[in-house]
């Protein structure tokens, strides 16, 4: 499949049109014409090499929705014309202990899982290209069924923002009678608030932007606490069972510790850059854990799609054209936004100018289709 993508060949260059070939569909795989792709903070970090592991060219995008246009031999879950989603991974070994329990994101196979863009989690020089593109080929085990009641624009953010916040809630058994706190109320955080409510928890939204209070109430937050207001923080001391911390950069986590009940957990899902100091005394005296969680497995992704459909949970989205991605990245850096940009991929498919200007790059890999019965 000949594909136009939007990416960059260097950390210092803005994203622009690139072209390449997706290798033909093999047995067990499907080809998807991409109609929508959500814009995640990871896309920006990866394109700018903030984690110092980017393999260029980098074509981001892992909240992909589209239409199946071809199915390979033996494909059983999709037919041509179906809507399908692709999240953060396109492949894994399908044979290790982690894959066996549906946690493909922790695959211990030789190359680890293959992320939707930037290739294997343990970089080995091979690359994959994500959803800022007109099409993708993926093994069917890594494609999601999109519940009918979602528009594609509203479904896209669930594929990363939704599952990334749902996975720790599931792992730690969040439910009725528990209090969830959400730190960082951007694309991930605003999904976390809604998913926590759907699971039966009381939800405290922790913000540094109290002017967002109305928007946070609207999506179901029971309490809104201004992190910079000492009295408000004190009032909620030792009240939280689980905190999902979605803040995507290094920050001071210590003020949050006082909110945690004894034997509770703060789960970091967005900051790969570390913390300078940790108040280990509070952690020890109250048995507060700081843990981490990476995206979520394919089964959990389908689960959270179905949960969001059942509870009418919607991402708050803003539709953009592919060529507006630079502005969207800048807004994410500058403005503390509480919605998800979603790219309308028709804007790239129909852009003759982009097609004419697109720079040819090497074809991406997507790993073997191993482990199929
Ligand atoms: Zn993401
Ligand atoms: Zn594996």
Coordinates of C-alpha atoms and ligand atoms in Angstrom, one line a residue:
X1 CA 0.0 0.0 0.0
X2 CA 1.4 3.4 -1.0
X3 CA 1.0 5.7 1.9
X4 CA 1.5 9.4 2.6
X5 CA 2.5 10.1 6.2
X6 CA 3.4 13.1 8.3
X7 CA 6.6 12.9 10.2
X8 CA 10.1 14.1 10.7
X9 CA 13.6 12.9 9.9
X10 CA 15.2 14.9 12.7
X11 CA 14.3 16.2 16.2
X12 CA 14.8 19.8 15.2
X13 CA 12.5 19.7 12.1
X14 CA 8.8 20.3 12.0
X15 CA 6.6 17.4 10.9
X16 CA 5.9 17.3 7.1
X17 CA 4.7 15.0 4.4
X18 CA 6.7 11.7 3.8
X19 CA 5.8 8.8 1.6
X20 CA 6.5 5.1 1.9
X21 CA 5.1 1.7 1.1
X22 CA 3.4 -0.5 3.7
X23 CA 4.4 -4.1 2.8
X24 CA 1.5 -6.2 1.4
X25 CA -1.0 -7.8 3.8
X26 CA 0.1 -11.3 4.9
X27 CA -1.9 -14.2 6.4
X28 CA -3.6 -13.0 9.6
X29 CA -3.2 -9.3 8.8
X30 CA -5.6 -6.5 7.7
X31 CA -5.0 -3.2 5.9
X32 CA -6.8 -0.2 7.2
X33 CA -7.4 3.1 5.5
X34 CA -7.0 5.6 8.3
X35 CA -9.8 8.1 8.8
X36 CA -8.8 9.5 12.2
X37 CA -5.8 9.6 14.5
X38 CA -5.6 11.1 18.0
X39 CA -2.7 13.3 19.0
X40 CA -0.9 12.0 22.2
X41 CA 1.8 13.8 24.2
X42 CA 4.0 10.8 23.4
X43 CA 3.8 11.8 19.7
X44 CA 5.4 15.1 20.5
X45 CA 8.0 13.6 22.9
X46 CA 9.0 11.0 20.4
X47 CA 9.2 13.4 17.4
X48 CA 11.5 15.7 19.4
X49 CA 13.6 12.8 20.8
X50 CA 12.8 13.8 24.4
X51 CA 13.4 10.2 25.5
X52 CA 16.6 9.9 23.5
X53 CA 15.5 6.7 21.8
X54 CA 13.9 8.0 18.6
X55 CA 14.6 6.1 15.4
X56 CA 14.2 8.5 12.4
X57 CA 12.2 9.0 10.4
X58 CA 9.6 9.3 13.1
X59 CA 5.9 9.1 12.0
X60 CA 3.9 9.3 15.2
X61 CA 0.3 8.4 16.0
X62 CA -1.2 5.5 18.0
X63 CA -4.9 6.3 18.4
X64 CA -5.9 5.1 15.0
X65 CA -9.4 4.5 13.6
X66 CA -10.1 3.6 10.0
X67 CA -11.9 1.3 7.6
X68 CA -10.7 -2.2 6.7
X69 CA -9.8 -2.3 3.0
X70 CA -8.2 -5.7 2.7
X71 CA -8.0 -8.9 4.8
X72 CA -5.3 -11.5 4.7
X73 CA -5.8 -15.3 4.6
X74 CA -7.2 -16.7 7.9
X75 CA -8.5 -13.4 9.3
X76 CA -11.6 -14.1 11.2
X77 CA -12.6 -11.0 13.2
X78 CA -12.7 -8.4 10.4
X79 CA -14.1 -8.1 6.9
X80 CA -13.6 -5.4 4.3
X81 CA -15.7 -2.3 5.1
X82 CA -15.6 -2.9 8.9
X83 CA -14.4 -0.1 11.2
X84 CA -11.2 -1.0 13.2
X85 CA -8.9 0.6 15.6
X86 CA -5.2 0.3 16.3
X87 CA -3.6 1.4 19.6
X88 CA -0.1 1.6 20.8
X89 CA 1.2 -1.7 19.6
X90 CA 1.1 -3.6 16.3
X91 CA 2.9 -6.9 17.3
X92 CA 4.5 -8.9 20.1
X93 CA 6.0 -12.4 20.4
X94 CA 2.6 -13.9 21.5
X95 CA 4.6 -16.7 23.3
X96 CA 6.0 -15.2 26.5
X97 CA 4.4 -15.1 30.0
X98 CA 3.4 -11.5 29.6
X99 CA 1.8 -12.1 26.2
X100 CA 0.0 -15.1 27.6
X101 CA -1.8 -13.0 30.2
X102 CA -2.7 -10.3 27.7
X103 CA 0.0 -7.8 28.8
X104 CA 1.7 -7.6 25.4
X105 CA 3.1 -4.2 26.3
X106 CA 5.5 -6.0 28.7
X107 CA 6.4 -8.7 26.2
X108 CA 9.8 -10.3 27.0
X109 CA 10.3 -11.7 23.6
X110 CA 13.6 -11.0 21.9
X111 CA 12.5 -7.7 20.4
X112 CA 9.7 -6.9 23.0
X113 CA 6.5 -5.7 21.6
X114 CA 6.5 -3.7 18.4
X115 CA 5.1 -0.3 19.2
X116 CA 2.9 1.3 16.5
X117 CA 5.6 3.9 15.9
X118 CA 9.3 3.9 16.8
X119 CA 9.5 0.1 16.5
X120 CA 10.4 -2.3 19.3
X121 CA 10.2 -1.1 22.9
X122 CA 13.9 -2.2 23.2
X123 CA 15.2 -0.2 20.2
X124 CA 17.1 -2.4 17.8
X125 CA 17.3 0.1 14.9
X126 CA 14.2 -1.3 13.1
X127 CA 11.3 1.2 12.8
X128 CA 7.5 1.3 12.5
X129 CA 5.4 4.2 11.4
X130 CA 2.2 5.2 13.1
X131 CA -1.2 6.7 12.4
X132 CA -0.2 10.1 11.1
X133 CA -0.6 8.4 7.7
X134 CA -3.2 7.4 5.2
X135 CA -3.0 3.6 5.9
X136 CA -1.6 0.9 8.1
X137 CA -1.2 -2.9 7.9
X138 CA -1.6 -4.8 11.2
X139 CA -2.1 -8.3 12.4
X140 CA -5.7 -8.8 13.4
X141 CA -4.9 -9.6 17.0
X142 CA -3.8 -6.0 17.5
X143 CA -6.9 -4.5 15.9
X144 CA -9.8 -3.3 18.0
X145 CA -13.5 -3.5 17.3
X146 CA -15.0 0.0 17.7
X147 CA -18.5 0.0 19.3
X148 CA -21.1 1.4 17.0
X149 CA -22.2 4.2 19.2
X150 CA -18.9 6.0 19.0
X151 CA -18.0 8.4 16.2
X152 CA -14.5 7.7 15.0
X153 CA -13.3 11.0 16.4
X154 CA -14.6 10.1 19.9
X155 CA -13.3 6.6 19.8
X156 CA -9.7 7.4 18.9
X157 CA -8.5 8.8 22.2
X158 CA -9.6 5.7 24.1
X159 CA -6.9 3.7 22.3
X160 CA -4.1 5.3 24.3
X161 CA -5.5 7.9 26.7
X162 CA -8.3 5.6 27.7
X163 CA -6.4 2.3 28.2
X164 CA -3.4 4.0 29.8
X165 CA -5.5 5.3 32.6
X166 CA -7.8 2.3 32.8
X167 CA -5.0 -0.3 33.1
X168 CA -3.8 0.7 36.6
X169 CA -7.4 1.1 37.8
X170 CA -8.0 -2.5 36.7
X171 CA -4.8 -3.8 38.1
X172 CA -5.4 -2.2 41.5
X173 CA -9.0 -3.2 41.6
X174 CA -10.6 0.3 41.7
X175 CA -14.3 0.1 42.4
X176 CA -17.2 1.1 44.6
X177 CA -16.2 2.7 47.9
X178 CA -12.7 3.7 46.6
X179 CA -11.4 7.2 46.0
X180 CA -9.5 7.9 42.9
X181 CA -7.4 11.0 42.4
X182 CA -6.3 12.1 39.0
X183 CA -3.2 14.4 38.6
X184 CA -2.7 16.0 35.3
X185 CA -6.0 16.8 33.5
X186 CA -5.1 16.8 29.8
X187 CA -6.0 14.2 27.3
X188 CA -5.3 11.2 29.6
X189 CA -6.6 12.9 32.8
X190 CA -10.0 13.8 31.5
X191 CA -10.5 10.2 30.4
X192 CA -9.3 8.9 33.8
X193 CA -11.9 11.0 35.6
X194 CA -14.7 9.5 33.5
X195 CA -13.4 6.0 33.6
X196 CA -13.0 6.1 37.4
X197 CA -16.6 7.2 37.8
X198 CA -17.8 4.4 35.5
X199 CA -15.9 1.9 37.8
X200 CA -17.8 3.3 40.8
X201 CA -15.1 5.3 42.5
X202 CA -15.3 8.8 44.0
X203 CA -13.1 11.0 41.8
X204 CA -10.9 13.9 42.9
X205 CA -9.5 16.0 40.1
X206 CA -6.2 17.6 41.1
X207 CA -5.4 20.7 39.1
X208 CA -3.2 23.7 39.1
X209 CA -5.8 25.5 36.9
X210 CA -8.9 26.0 39.1
X211 CA -10.6 27.9 36.2
X212 CA -11.1 24.4 34.7
X213 CA -13.4 23.5 37.6
X214 CA -16.6 23.7 35.6
X215 CA -15.3 21.6 32.8
X216 CA -14.1 19.0 35.3
X217 CA -17.5 18.9 37.0
X218 CA -19.1 18.5 33.6
X219 CA -17.1 15.3 33.0
X220 CA -18.0 13.9 36.5
X221 CA -15.3 14.9 38.9
X222 CA -16.8 14.8 42.5
X223 CA -14.3 17.2 43.9
X224 CA -11.8 19.6 42.3
X225 CA -8.8 20.4 44.4
X226 CA -6.3 23.2 43.6
X227 CA -2.9 21.6 44.2
X228 CA -1.5 25.0 45.2
X229 CA -4.2 25.6 47.8
X230 CA -2.7 24.2 51.1
X231 CA -6.0 24.2 53.0
X232 CA -7.8 22.3 50.2
X233 CA -4.9 19.8 50.1
X234 CA -5.0 19.4 53.8
X235 CA -8.8 18.8 53.8
X236 CA -8.2 15.8 51.5
X237 CA -5.2 14.4 53.4
X238 CA -5.1 10.6 53.6
X239 CA -8.3 10.2 51.6
X240 CA -7.1 8.6 48.3
X241 CA -6.9 4.9 47.5
X242 CA -5.3 5.2 44.1
X243 CA -3.8 8.2 42.2
X244 CA -3.3 8.1 38.5
X245 CA -0.6 10.6 37.7
X246 CA -0.7 11.5 34.0
X247 CA 1.6 14.5 34.2
X248 CA 3.9 14.0 31.1
X249 CA 7.1 15.6 32.4
X250 CA 9.3 15.7 35.5
X251 CA 7.6 17.4 38.4
X252 CA 7.5 17.5 42.2
X253 CA 5.4 14.6 43.3
X254 CA 5.9 15.1 47.0
X255 CA 2.9 17.4 47.6
X256 CA 0.6 14.6 46.4
X257 CA 1.9 12.1 48.9
X258 CA -0.1 13.7 51.8
X259 CA -3.3 12.9 50.0
X260 CA -2.7 9.1 50.1
X261 CA -4.3 6.7 52.5
X262 CA -2.1 4.1 54.2
X263 CA -1.3 1.3 51.9
X264 CA -2.2 3.1 48.7
X265 CA -0.6 3.6 45.4
X266 CA 0.4 6.5 43.1
X267 CA 0.6 5.2 39.6
X268 CA 2.8 7.2 37.2
X269 CA 1.7 6.7 33.5
X270 CA 3.1 9.7 31.7
X271 CA 6.4 10.8 33.1
X272 CA 9.4 8.8 31.8
X273 CA 11.9 11.5 32.9
X274 CA 12.1 10.8 36.6
X275 CA 11.6 12.7 39.8
X276 CA 14.4 14.8 41.4
X277 CA 13.5 14.1 45.0
X278 CA 11.1 11.7 46.7
X279 CA 9.8 12.2 50.2
X280 CA 10.5 8.6 51.2
X281 CA 9.6 9.3 54.8
X282 CA 5.9 9.8 54.0
X283 CA 6.0 6.8 51.7
X284 CA 7.4 4.6 54.5
X285 CA 5.3 6.0 57.3
X286 CA 2.1 5.5 55.4
X287 CA 3.1 2.6 53.1
X288 CA 2.5 4.6 50.0
X289 CA 3.7 3.1 46.8
X290 CA 4.8 5.0 43.7
X291 CA 4.5 2.6 40.8
X292 CA 4.3 2.9 37.0
X293 CA 2.2 1.4 34.3
X294 CA 2.7 1.4 30.5
X295 CA -0.4 1.8 28.2
X296 CA -2.4 -1.5 28.4
X297 CA -2.8 -4.8 26.7
X298 CA -5.0 -5.5 23.7
X299 CA -7.7 -7.2 25.7
X300 CA -7.7 -4.3 28.2
X301 CA -8.0 -1.8 25.3
X302 CA -11.1 -3.7 24.0
X303 CA -12.5 -3.7 27.5
X304 CA -12.1 0.0 28.0
X305 CA -13.7 0.7 24.6
X306 CA -16.7 -1.4 25.6
X307 CA -16.8 0.2 29.0
X308 CA -16.8 3.7 27.6
X309 CA -19.5 2.7 25.1
X310 CA -21.7 1.3 27.9
X311 CA -21.3 4.4 30.1
X312 CA -21.5 6.9 27.3
X313 CA -18.0 8.2 28.1
X314 CA -16.7 10.5 25.5
X315 CA -13.3 12.0 25.0
X316 CA -13.5 15.8 24.7
X317 CA -12.0 16.3 21.2
X318 CA -11.0 19.0 18.8
X319 CA -10.8 18.0 15.1
X320 CA -7.7 19.3 13.2
X321 CA -6.3 19.0 9.7
X322 CA -3.0 17.0 9.3
X323 CA -1.2 20.2 8.4
X324 CA -2.3 21.8 11.7
X325 CA -0.2 19.4 13.7
X326 CA 2.5 21.9 14.4
X327 CA 0.0 24.3 16.1
X328 CA -1.5 21.4 18.0
X329 CA 1.9 20.4 19.4
X330 CA 2.5 24.0 20.4
X331 CA -0.9 24.2 22.1
X332 CA -0.1 21.0 24.0
X333 CA 3.1 22.5 25.2
X334 CA 1.8 26.0 26.0
X335 CA -1.8 25.8 27.1
X336 CA -2.6 23.0 29.6
X337 CA -5.4 21.8 27.3
X338 CA -8.1 19.5 28.6
X339 CA -9.2 17.9 25.3
X340 CA -7.7 15.6 22.7
X341 CA -6.7 16.8 19.2
X342 CA -7.9 14.3 16.6
X343 CA -6.6 14.5 13.1
X344 CA -9.2 14.1 10.3
X345 CA -7.0 12.0 8.0
X346 CA -9.1 12.9 4.9
X347 CA -7.3 16.3 5.2
X348 CA -4.0 14.4 4.3
X349 CA -5.5 12.0 1.8
X350 CA -7.1 14.8 -0.2
X351 CA -4.1 17.1 0.0
X352 CA -2.5 17.0 -3.5
X353 CA 0.1 19.5 -2.4
X354 CA 1.3 17.2 0.4
X355 CA 1.4 14.3 -1.9
X356 CA 3.5 16.3 -4.4
X357 CA 5.9 17.5 -1.7
X358 CA 6.2 14.2 0.2
X359 CA 9.8 13.0 0.7
X360 CA 10.4 9.3 0.1
X361 CA 11.5 7.3 3.1
X362 CA 12.4 3.6 3.8
X363 CA 9.5 1.2 4.3
X364 CA 8.7 0.4 8.0
X365 CA 8.8 -3.1 9.5
X366 CA 6.0 -4.6 11.5
X367 CA 7.5 -8.0 12.8
X368 CA 6.6 -11.5 12.0
X369 CA 3.0 -12.9 12.4
X370 CA 4.1 -15.5 15.0
X371 CA 2.0 -17.6 17.3
X372 CA -1.1 -17.9 15.2
X373 CA -2.9 -21.2 15.5
Ligands
LIG1 ZN1 -0.3 7.8 23.7
LIG2 ZN1 5.7 -11.7 24.3

